[in-house]
CSV table of C-alpha atoms in Angstrom, one decimal:
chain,number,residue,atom,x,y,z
A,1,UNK,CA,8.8,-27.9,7.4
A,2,UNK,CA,11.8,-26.3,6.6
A,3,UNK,CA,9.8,-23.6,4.6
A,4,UNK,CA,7.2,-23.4,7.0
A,5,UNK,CA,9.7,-22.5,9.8
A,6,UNK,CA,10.8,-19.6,8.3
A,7,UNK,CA,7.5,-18.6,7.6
A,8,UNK,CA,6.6,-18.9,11.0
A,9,UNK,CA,9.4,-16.6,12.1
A,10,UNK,CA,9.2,-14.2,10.3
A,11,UNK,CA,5.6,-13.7,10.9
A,12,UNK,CA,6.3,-13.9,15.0
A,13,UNK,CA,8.8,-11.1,14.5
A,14,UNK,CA,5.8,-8.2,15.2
A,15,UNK,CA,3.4,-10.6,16.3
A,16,UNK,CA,4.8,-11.7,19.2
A,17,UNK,CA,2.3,-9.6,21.7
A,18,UNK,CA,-1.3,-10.9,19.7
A,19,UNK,CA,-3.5,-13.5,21.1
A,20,UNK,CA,-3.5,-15.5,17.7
A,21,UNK,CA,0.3,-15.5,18.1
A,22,UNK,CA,0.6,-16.7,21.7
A,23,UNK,CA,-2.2,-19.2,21.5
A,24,UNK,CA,0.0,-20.4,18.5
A,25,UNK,CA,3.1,-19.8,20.1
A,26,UNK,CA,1.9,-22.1,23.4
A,27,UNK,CA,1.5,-25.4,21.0
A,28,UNK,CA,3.8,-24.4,18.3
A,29,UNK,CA,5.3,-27.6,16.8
A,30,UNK,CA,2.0,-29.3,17.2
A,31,UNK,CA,0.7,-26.1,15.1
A,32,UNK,CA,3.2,-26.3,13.0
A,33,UNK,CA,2.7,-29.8,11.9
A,34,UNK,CA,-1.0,-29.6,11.4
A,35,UNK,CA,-1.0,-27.1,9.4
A,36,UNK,CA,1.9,-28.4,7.7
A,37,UNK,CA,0.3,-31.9,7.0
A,38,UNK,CA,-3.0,-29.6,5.9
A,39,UNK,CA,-1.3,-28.1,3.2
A,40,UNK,CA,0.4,-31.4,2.4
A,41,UNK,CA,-3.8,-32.8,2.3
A,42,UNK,CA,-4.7,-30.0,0.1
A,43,UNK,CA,-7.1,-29.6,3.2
A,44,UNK,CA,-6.1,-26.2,4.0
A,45,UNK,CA,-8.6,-23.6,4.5
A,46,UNK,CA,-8.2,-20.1,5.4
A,47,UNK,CA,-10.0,-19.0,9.4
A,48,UNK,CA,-12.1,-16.4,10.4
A,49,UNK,CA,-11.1,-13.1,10.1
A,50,UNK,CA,-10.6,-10.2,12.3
A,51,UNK,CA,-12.5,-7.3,10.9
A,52,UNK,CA,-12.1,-3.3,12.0
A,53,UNK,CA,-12.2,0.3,11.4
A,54,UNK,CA,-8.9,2.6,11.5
A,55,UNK,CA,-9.8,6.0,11.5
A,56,UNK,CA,-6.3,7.8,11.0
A,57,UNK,CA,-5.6,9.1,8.5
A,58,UNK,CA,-8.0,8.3,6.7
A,59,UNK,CA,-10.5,5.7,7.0
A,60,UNK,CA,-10.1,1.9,6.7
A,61,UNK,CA,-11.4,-1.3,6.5
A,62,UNK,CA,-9.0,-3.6,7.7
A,63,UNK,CA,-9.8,-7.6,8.0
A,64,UNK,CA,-6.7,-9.0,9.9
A,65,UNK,CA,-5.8,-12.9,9.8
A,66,UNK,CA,-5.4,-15.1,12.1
A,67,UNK,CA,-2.0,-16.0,12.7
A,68,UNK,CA,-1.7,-19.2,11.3
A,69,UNK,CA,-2.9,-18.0,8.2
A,70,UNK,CA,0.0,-15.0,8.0
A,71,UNK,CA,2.4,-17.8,8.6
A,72,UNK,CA,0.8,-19.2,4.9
A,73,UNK,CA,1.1,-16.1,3.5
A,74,UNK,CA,4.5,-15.6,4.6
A,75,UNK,CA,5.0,-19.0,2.9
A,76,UNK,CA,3.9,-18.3,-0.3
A,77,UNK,CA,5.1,-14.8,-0.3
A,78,UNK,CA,9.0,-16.2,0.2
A,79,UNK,CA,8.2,-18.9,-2.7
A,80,UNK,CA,6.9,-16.2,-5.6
A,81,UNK,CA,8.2,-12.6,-4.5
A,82,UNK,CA,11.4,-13.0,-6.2
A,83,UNK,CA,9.9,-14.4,-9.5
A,84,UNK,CA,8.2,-10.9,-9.8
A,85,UNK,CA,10.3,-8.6,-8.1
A,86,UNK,CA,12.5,-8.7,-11.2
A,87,UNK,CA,10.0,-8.2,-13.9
A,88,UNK,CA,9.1,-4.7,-11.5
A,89,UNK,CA,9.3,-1.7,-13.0
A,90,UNK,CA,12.4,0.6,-11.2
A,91,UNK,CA,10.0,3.3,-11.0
A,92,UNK,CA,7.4,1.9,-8.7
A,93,UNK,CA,8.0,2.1,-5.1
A,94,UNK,CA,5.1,0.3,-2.7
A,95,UNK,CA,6.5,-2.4,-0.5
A,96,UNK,CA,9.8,-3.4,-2.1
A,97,UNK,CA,13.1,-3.7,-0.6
A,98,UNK,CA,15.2,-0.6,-0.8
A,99,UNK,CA,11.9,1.6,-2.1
A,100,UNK,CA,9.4,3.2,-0.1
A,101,UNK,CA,7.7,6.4,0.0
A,102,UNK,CA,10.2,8.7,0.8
A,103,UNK,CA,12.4,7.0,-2.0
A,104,UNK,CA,9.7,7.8,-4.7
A,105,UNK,CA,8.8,11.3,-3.7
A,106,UNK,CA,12.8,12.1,-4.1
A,107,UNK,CA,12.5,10.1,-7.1
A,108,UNK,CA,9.7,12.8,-8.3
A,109,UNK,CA,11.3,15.8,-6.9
A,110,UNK,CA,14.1,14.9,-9.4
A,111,UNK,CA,12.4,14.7,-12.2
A,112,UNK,CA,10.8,18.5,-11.5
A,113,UNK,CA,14.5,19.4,-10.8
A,114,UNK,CA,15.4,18.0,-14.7
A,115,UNK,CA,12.7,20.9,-15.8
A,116,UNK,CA,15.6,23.2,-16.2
A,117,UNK,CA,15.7,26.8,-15.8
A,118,UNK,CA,12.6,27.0,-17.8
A,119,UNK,CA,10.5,24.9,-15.4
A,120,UNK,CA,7.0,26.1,-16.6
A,121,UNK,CA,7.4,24.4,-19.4
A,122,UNK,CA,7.4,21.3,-17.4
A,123,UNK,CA,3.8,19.5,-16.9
A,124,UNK,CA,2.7,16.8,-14.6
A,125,UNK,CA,0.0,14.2,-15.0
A,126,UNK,CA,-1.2,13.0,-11.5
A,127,UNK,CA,-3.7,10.1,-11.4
A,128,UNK,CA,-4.9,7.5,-9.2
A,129,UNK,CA,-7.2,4.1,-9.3
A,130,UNK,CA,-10.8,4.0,-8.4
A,131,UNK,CA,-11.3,2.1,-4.9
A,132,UNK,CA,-8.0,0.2,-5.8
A,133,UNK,CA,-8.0,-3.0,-3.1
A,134,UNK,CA,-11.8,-3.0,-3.6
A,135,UNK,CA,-11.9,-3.1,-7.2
A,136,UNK,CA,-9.3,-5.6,-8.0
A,137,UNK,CA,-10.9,-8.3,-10.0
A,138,UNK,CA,-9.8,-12.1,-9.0
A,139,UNK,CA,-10.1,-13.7,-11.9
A,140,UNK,CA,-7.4,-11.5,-13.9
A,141,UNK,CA,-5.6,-11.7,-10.7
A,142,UNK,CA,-5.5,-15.1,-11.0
A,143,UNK,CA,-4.6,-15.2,-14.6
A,144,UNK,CA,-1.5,-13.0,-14.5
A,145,UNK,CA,-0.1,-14.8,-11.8
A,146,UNK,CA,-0.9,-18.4,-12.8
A,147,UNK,CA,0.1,-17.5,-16.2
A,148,UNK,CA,3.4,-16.8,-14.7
A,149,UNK,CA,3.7,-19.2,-12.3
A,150,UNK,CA,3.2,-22.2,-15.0
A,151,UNK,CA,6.2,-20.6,-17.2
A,152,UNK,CA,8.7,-21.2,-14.6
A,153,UNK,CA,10.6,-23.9,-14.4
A,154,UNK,CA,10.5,-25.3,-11.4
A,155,UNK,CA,9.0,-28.9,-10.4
A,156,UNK,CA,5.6,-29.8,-11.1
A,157,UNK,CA,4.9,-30.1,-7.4
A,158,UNK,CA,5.9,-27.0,-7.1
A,159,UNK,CA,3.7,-26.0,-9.3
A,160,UNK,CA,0.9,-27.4,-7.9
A,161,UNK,CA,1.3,-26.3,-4.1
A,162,UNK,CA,2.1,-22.7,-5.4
A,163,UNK,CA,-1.1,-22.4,-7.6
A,164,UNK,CA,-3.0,-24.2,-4.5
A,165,UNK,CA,-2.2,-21.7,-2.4
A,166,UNK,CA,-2.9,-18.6,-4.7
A,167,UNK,CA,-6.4,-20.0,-5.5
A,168,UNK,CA,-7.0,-20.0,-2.0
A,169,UNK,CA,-5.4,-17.0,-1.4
A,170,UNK,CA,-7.2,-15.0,-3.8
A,171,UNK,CA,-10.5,-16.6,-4.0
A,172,UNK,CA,-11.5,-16.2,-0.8
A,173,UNK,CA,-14.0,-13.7,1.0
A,174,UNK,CA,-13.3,-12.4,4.3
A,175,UNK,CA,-16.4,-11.2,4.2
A,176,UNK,CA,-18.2,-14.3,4.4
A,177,UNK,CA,-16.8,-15.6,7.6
A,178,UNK,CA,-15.4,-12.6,10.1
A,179,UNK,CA,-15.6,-11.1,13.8
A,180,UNK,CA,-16.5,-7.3,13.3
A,181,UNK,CA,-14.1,-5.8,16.5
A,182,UNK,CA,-15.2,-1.9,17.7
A,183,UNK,CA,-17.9,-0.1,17.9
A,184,UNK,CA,-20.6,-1.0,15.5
A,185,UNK,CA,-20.8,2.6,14.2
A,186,UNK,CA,-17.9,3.1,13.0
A,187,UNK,CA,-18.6,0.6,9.8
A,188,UNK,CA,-21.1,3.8,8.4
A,189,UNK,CA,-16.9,5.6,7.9
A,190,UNK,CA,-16.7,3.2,5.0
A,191,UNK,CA,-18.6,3.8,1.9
A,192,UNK,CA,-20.1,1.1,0.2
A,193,UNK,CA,-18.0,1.4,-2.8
A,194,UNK,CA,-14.6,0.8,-0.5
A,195,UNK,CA,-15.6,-1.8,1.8
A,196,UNK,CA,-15.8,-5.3,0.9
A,197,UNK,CA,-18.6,-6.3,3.3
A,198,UNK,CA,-20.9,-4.8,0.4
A,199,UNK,CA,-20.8,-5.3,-3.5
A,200,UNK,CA,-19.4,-7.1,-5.8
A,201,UNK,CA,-17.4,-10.6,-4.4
A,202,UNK,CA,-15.5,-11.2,-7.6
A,203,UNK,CA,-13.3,-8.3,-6.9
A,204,UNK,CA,-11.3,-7.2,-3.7
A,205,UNK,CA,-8.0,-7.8,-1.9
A,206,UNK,CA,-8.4,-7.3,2.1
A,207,UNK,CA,-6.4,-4.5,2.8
A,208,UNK,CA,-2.8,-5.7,5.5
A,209,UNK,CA,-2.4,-8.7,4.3
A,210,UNK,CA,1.3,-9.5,2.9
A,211,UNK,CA,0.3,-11.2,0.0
A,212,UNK,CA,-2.5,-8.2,-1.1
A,213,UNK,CA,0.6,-6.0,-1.1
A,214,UNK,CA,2.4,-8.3,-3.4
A,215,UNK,CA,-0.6,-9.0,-5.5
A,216,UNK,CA,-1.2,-5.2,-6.0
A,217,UNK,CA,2.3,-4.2,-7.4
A,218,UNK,CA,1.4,-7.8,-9.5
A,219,UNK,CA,-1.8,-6.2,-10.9
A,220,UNK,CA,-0.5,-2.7,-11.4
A,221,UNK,CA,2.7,-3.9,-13.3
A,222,UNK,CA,0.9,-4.7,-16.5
A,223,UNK,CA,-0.2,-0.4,-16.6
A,224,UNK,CA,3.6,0.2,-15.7
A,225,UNK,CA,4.5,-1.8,-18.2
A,226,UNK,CA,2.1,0.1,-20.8
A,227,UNK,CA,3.1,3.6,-19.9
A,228,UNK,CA,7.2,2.8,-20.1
A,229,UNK,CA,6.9,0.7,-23.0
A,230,UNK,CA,4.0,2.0,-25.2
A,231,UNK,CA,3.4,5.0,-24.2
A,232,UNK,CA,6.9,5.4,-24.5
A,233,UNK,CA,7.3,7.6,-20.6
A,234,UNK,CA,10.4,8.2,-18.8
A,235,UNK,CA,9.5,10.4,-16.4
A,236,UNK,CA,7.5,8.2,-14.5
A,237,UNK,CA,6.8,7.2,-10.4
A,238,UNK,CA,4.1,4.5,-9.1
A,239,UNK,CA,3.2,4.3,-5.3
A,240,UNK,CA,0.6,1.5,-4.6
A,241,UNK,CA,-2.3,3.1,-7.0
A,242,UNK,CA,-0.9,6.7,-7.1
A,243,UNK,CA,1.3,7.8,-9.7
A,244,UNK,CA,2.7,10.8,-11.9
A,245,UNK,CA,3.7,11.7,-15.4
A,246,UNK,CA,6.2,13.9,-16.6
A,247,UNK,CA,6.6,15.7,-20.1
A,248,UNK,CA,6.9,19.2,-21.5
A,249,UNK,CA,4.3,18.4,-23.7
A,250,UNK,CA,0.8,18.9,-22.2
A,251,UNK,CA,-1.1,17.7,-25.3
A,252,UNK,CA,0.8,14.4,-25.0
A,253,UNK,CA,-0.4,14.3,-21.2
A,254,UNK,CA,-3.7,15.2,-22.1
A,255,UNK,CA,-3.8,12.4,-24.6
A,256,UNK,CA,-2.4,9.8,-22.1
A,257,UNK,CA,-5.3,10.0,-20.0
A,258,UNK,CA,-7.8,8.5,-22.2
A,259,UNK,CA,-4.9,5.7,-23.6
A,260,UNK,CA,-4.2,5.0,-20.3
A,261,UNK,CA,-8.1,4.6,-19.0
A,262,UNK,CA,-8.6,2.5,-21.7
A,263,UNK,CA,-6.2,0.3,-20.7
A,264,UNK,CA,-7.2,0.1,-17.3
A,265,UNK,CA,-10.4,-0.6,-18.5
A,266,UNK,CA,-10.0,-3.4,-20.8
A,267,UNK,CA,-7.0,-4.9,-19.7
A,268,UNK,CA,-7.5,-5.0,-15.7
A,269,UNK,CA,-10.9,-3.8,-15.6
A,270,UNK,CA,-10.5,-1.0,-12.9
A,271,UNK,CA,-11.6,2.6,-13.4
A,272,UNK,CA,-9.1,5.9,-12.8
A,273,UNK,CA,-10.6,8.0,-9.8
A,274,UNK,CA,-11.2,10.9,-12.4
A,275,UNK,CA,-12.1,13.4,-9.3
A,276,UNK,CA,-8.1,13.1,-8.5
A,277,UNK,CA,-6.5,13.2,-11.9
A,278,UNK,CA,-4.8,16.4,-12.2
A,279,UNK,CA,-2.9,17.9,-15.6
A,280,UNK,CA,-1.0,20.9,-14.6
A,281,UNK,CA,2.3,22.6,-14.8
A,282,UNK,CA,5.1,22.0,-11.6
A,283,UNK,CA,5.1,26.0,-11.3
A,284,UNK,CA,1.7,25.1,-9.6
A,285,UNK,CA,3.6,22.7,-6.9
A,286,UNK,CA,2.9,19.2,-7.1
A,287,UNK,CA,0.8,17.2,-4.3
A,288,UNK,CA,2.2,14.0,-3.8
A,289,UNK,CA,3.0,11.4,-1.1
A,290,UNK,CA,2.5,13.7,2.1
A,291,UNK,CA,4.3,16.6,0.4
A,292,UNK,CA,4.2,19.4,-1.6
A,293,UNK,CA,6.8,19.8,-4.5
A,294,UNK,CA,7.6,23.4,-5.6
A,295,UNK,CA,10.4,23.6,-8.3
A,296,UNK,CA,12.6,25.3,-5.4
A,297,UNK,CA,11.7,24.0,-2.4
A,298,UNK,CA,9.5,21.3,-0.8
A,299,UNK,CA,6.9,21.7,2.2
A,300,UNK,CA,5.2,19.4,4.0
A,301,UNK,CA,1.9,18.9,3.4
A,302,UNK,CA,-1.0,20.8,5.4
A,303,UNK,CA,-3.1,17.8,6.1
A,304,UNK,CA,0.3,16.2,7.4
A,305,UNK,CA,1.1,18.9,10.1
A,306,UNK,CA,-2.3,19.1,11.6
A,307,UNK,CA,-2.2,15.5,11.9
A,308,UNK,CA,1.3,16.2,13.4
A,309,UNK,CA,-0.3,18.7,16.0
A,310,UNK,CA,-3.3,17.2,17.0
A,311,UNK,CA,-1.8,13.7,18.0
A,312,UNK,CA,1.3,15.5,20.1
A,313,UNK,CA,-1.7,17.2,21.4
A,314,UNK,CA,-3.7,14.7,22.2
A,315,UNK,CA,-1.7,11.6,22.9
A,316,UNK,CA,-0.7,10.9,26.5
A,317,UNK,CA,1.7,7.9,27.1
A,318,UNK,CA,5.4,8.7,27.3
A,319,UNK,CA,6.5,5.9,24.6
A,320,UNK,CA,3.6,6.8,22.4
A,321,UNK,CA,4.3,10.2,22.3
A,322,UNK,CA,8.2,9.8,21.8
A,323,UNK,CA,7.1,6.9,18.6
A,324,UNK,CA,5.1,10.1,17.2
A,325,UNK,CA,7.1,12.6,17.4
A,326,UNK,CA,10.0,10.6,15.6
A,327,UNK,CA,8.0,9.4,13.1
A,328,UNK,CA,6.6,13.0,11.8
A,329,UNK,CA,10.2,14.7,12.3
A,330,UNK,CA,11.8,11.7,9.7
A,331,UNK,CA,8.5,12.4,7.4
A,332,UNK,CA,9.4,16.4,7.8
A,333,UNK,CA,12.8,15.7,7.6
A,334,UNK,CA,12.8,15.1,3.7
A,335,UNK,CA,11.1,18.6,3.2
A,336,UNK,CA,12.1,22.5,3.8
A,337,UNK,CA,10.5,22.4,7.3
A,338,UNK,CA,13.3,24.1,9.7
A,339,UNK,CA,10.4,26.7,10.6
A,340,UNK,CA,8.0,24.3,10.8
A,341,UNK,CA,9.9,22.1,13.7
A,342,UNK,CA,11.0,24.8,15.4
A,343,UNK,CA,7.5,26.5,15.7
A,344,UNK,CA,6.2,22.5,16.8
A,345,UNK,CA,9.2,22.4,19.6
A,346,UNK,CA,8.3,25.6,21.1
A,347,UNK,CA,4.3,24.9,20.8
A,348,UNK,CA,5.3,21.4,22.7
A,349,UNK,CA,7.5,23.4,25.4
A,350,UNK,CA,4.7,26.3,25.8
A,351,UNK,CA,2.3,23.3,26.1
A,352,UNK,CA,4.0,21.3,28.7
A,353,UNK,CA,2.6,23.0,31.6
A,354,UNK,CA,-0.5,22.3,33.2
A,355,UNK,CA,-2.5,24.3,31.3
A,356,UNK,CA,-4.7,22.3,28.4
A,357,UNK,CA,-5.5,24.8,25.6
A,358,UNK,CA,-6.3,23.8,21.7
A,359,UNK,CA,-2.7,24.7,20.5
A,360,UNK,CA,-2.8,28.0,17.9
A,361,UNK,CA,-3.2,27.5,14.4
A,362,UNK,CA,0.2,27.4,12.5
A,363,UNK,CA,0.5,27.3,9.0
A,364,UNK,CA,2.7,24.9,7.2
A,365,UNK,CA,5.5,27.2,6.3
């Protein structure tokens, strides 16, 4: 119970405004021993799920738990993170503690920096997994982690209720049991390929969830593991399925392309999205994480600031519009954008009259 608590509280933390989490909150002891004494049973099974579209930036196919099932998550996530956080590679960055994306970007930026005065000599091999979540295959999943889990040596109980728990977690298909919330059109965003509604049900982690972020980096460390250790690369950052190579040796990049698709291939049995791999030199800039890495300077990406202008354009409500604003200034904050902010500031003060216009068209710089 003790466990389950803490689980509970941490998942209340930026929950606390849902209608799973107040309908929880409103009988929470007698929640909380139900679902204790389920998992207790081995009677636990995961609810319906919440299913919906996010259309910025990109879209998404999200399937949301209910809350008593991000309280389990939380559970098992608290039991097994630290067990693999050690084995994780330092040069992978995706929901750790003390990582992030600004952290890895920095990371890459000083690698180009190492180039030295001769920095065209310097390549970069960008690359990044086919329909990641999607494509994820459970039963290696499973394998990895229950491999793992069995070695440690912790109580056989222990055992047992952690394995429980993954099985469940893992094997299980939104899909088959969901509410579809929004309008009904805006499933036709999500290609067949990305969503798991359609396709294959052995593979597929619903993106949101705690554990599919944990589970990812889980996955993924077995190719880190390959590039560090037999392919022998130093130069070397992984966020979530994106990641970069670095080498003044182009042939060797070349050839680490086809080593490294093989091993996706047989080992994990995902595909690299070969549309996105790039081999070129930094003198080019580098594309990477929301920015754009010259081997003097770094901008922020185009994409990034029309975003940026279109939402302070659009958006309305005074907290909303103060949450936006300092979340793109900390993103452009990392990069050489002093021209940049101080062309948004006086587009926001021109703009603040009545008059509604489409604001002008400035370039990144």
């Amino acid at each position: 119970m003790d466990n389950l608590y803490t689980a509970y509280r941490q998942c209340i933390r930026n929950k606390k405004d849902t209608a799973n989490a107040l309908a929880f909150e409103m009988h929470r002891e007698e929640n909380l021993v139900r679902l204790l004494r389920e998992l207790q049973t081995e009677t636990y099974t995961i609810s319906r799920h919440i299913c919906f579209v996010v259309k910025n930036p990109v879209p998404r196919e999200i399937f949301a738990s209910h809350f008593r099932d991000r309280v389990v998550q939380h559970l098992l996530y608290n039991e097994i993170e630290e067990i693999f956080e050690q084995q994780f590679s330092p040069h992978t960055y995706a929901n750790r503690v003390g990582k992030g994306t600004h952290r890895a970007f920095k990371k890459a930026r000083f690698f180009i920096a190492r180039g030295g005065k001769n920095r065209q000599k310097l390549h970069y091999l960008k690359m990044d997994i086919k329909n990641f979540f999607r494509s994820v295959h459970k039963e290696t999943l499973w394998n990895l982690m229950s491999r793992e889990i069995t070695k440690q040596k912790q109580p056989e109980l222990w055992k047992t209720e952690v394995l429980m728990l993954l099985r469940i977690i893992i094997f299980h298909n939104p899909a088959e049991d969901y509410y579809f919330k929004g309008e009904a059109w805006t499933k036709k965003l999500i290609r067949k390929e990305k969503s798991l509604l359609s396709g294959d049900a052995t593979r597929g982690l619903p993106i949101g969830n705690i554990t599919s972020q944990l589970f990812a980096n889980i996955y993924l460390h077995h190719m880190d593991m390959f590039i560090e250790q037999t392919l022998g690369v130093t130069r070397y950052v992984r966020y979530v399925d994106d990641f970069i190579l670095f080498d003044e040796n182009r042939d060797d990049l070349q050839e680490n392309i086809y080593k490294i698709q093989g091993f996706l291939h047989e080992h994990l049995l995902i595909k690299v999205c070969e549309d996105k791999t790039i081999l070129s030199s930094i003198g080019q800039g580098v594309d990477f994480l929301g920015y754009y890495l010259k081997p003097t300077h770094t901008l922020v990406r185009r994409k990034v600031v029309k975003r940026f202008k279109r939402a302070l354009y659009h958006v309305s409500e005074s907290k909303a519009f103060d949450n936006l604003l300092t979340s793109y200034c900390g993103h452009c904050s990392h990069a050489h954008s002093f021209n940049l902010l101080s062309t948004v500031a006086l587009q926001l003060f021109l703009t603040s009259s009545s008059f509604k216009e489409e604001p002008p068209d400035v370039s990144s710089e």
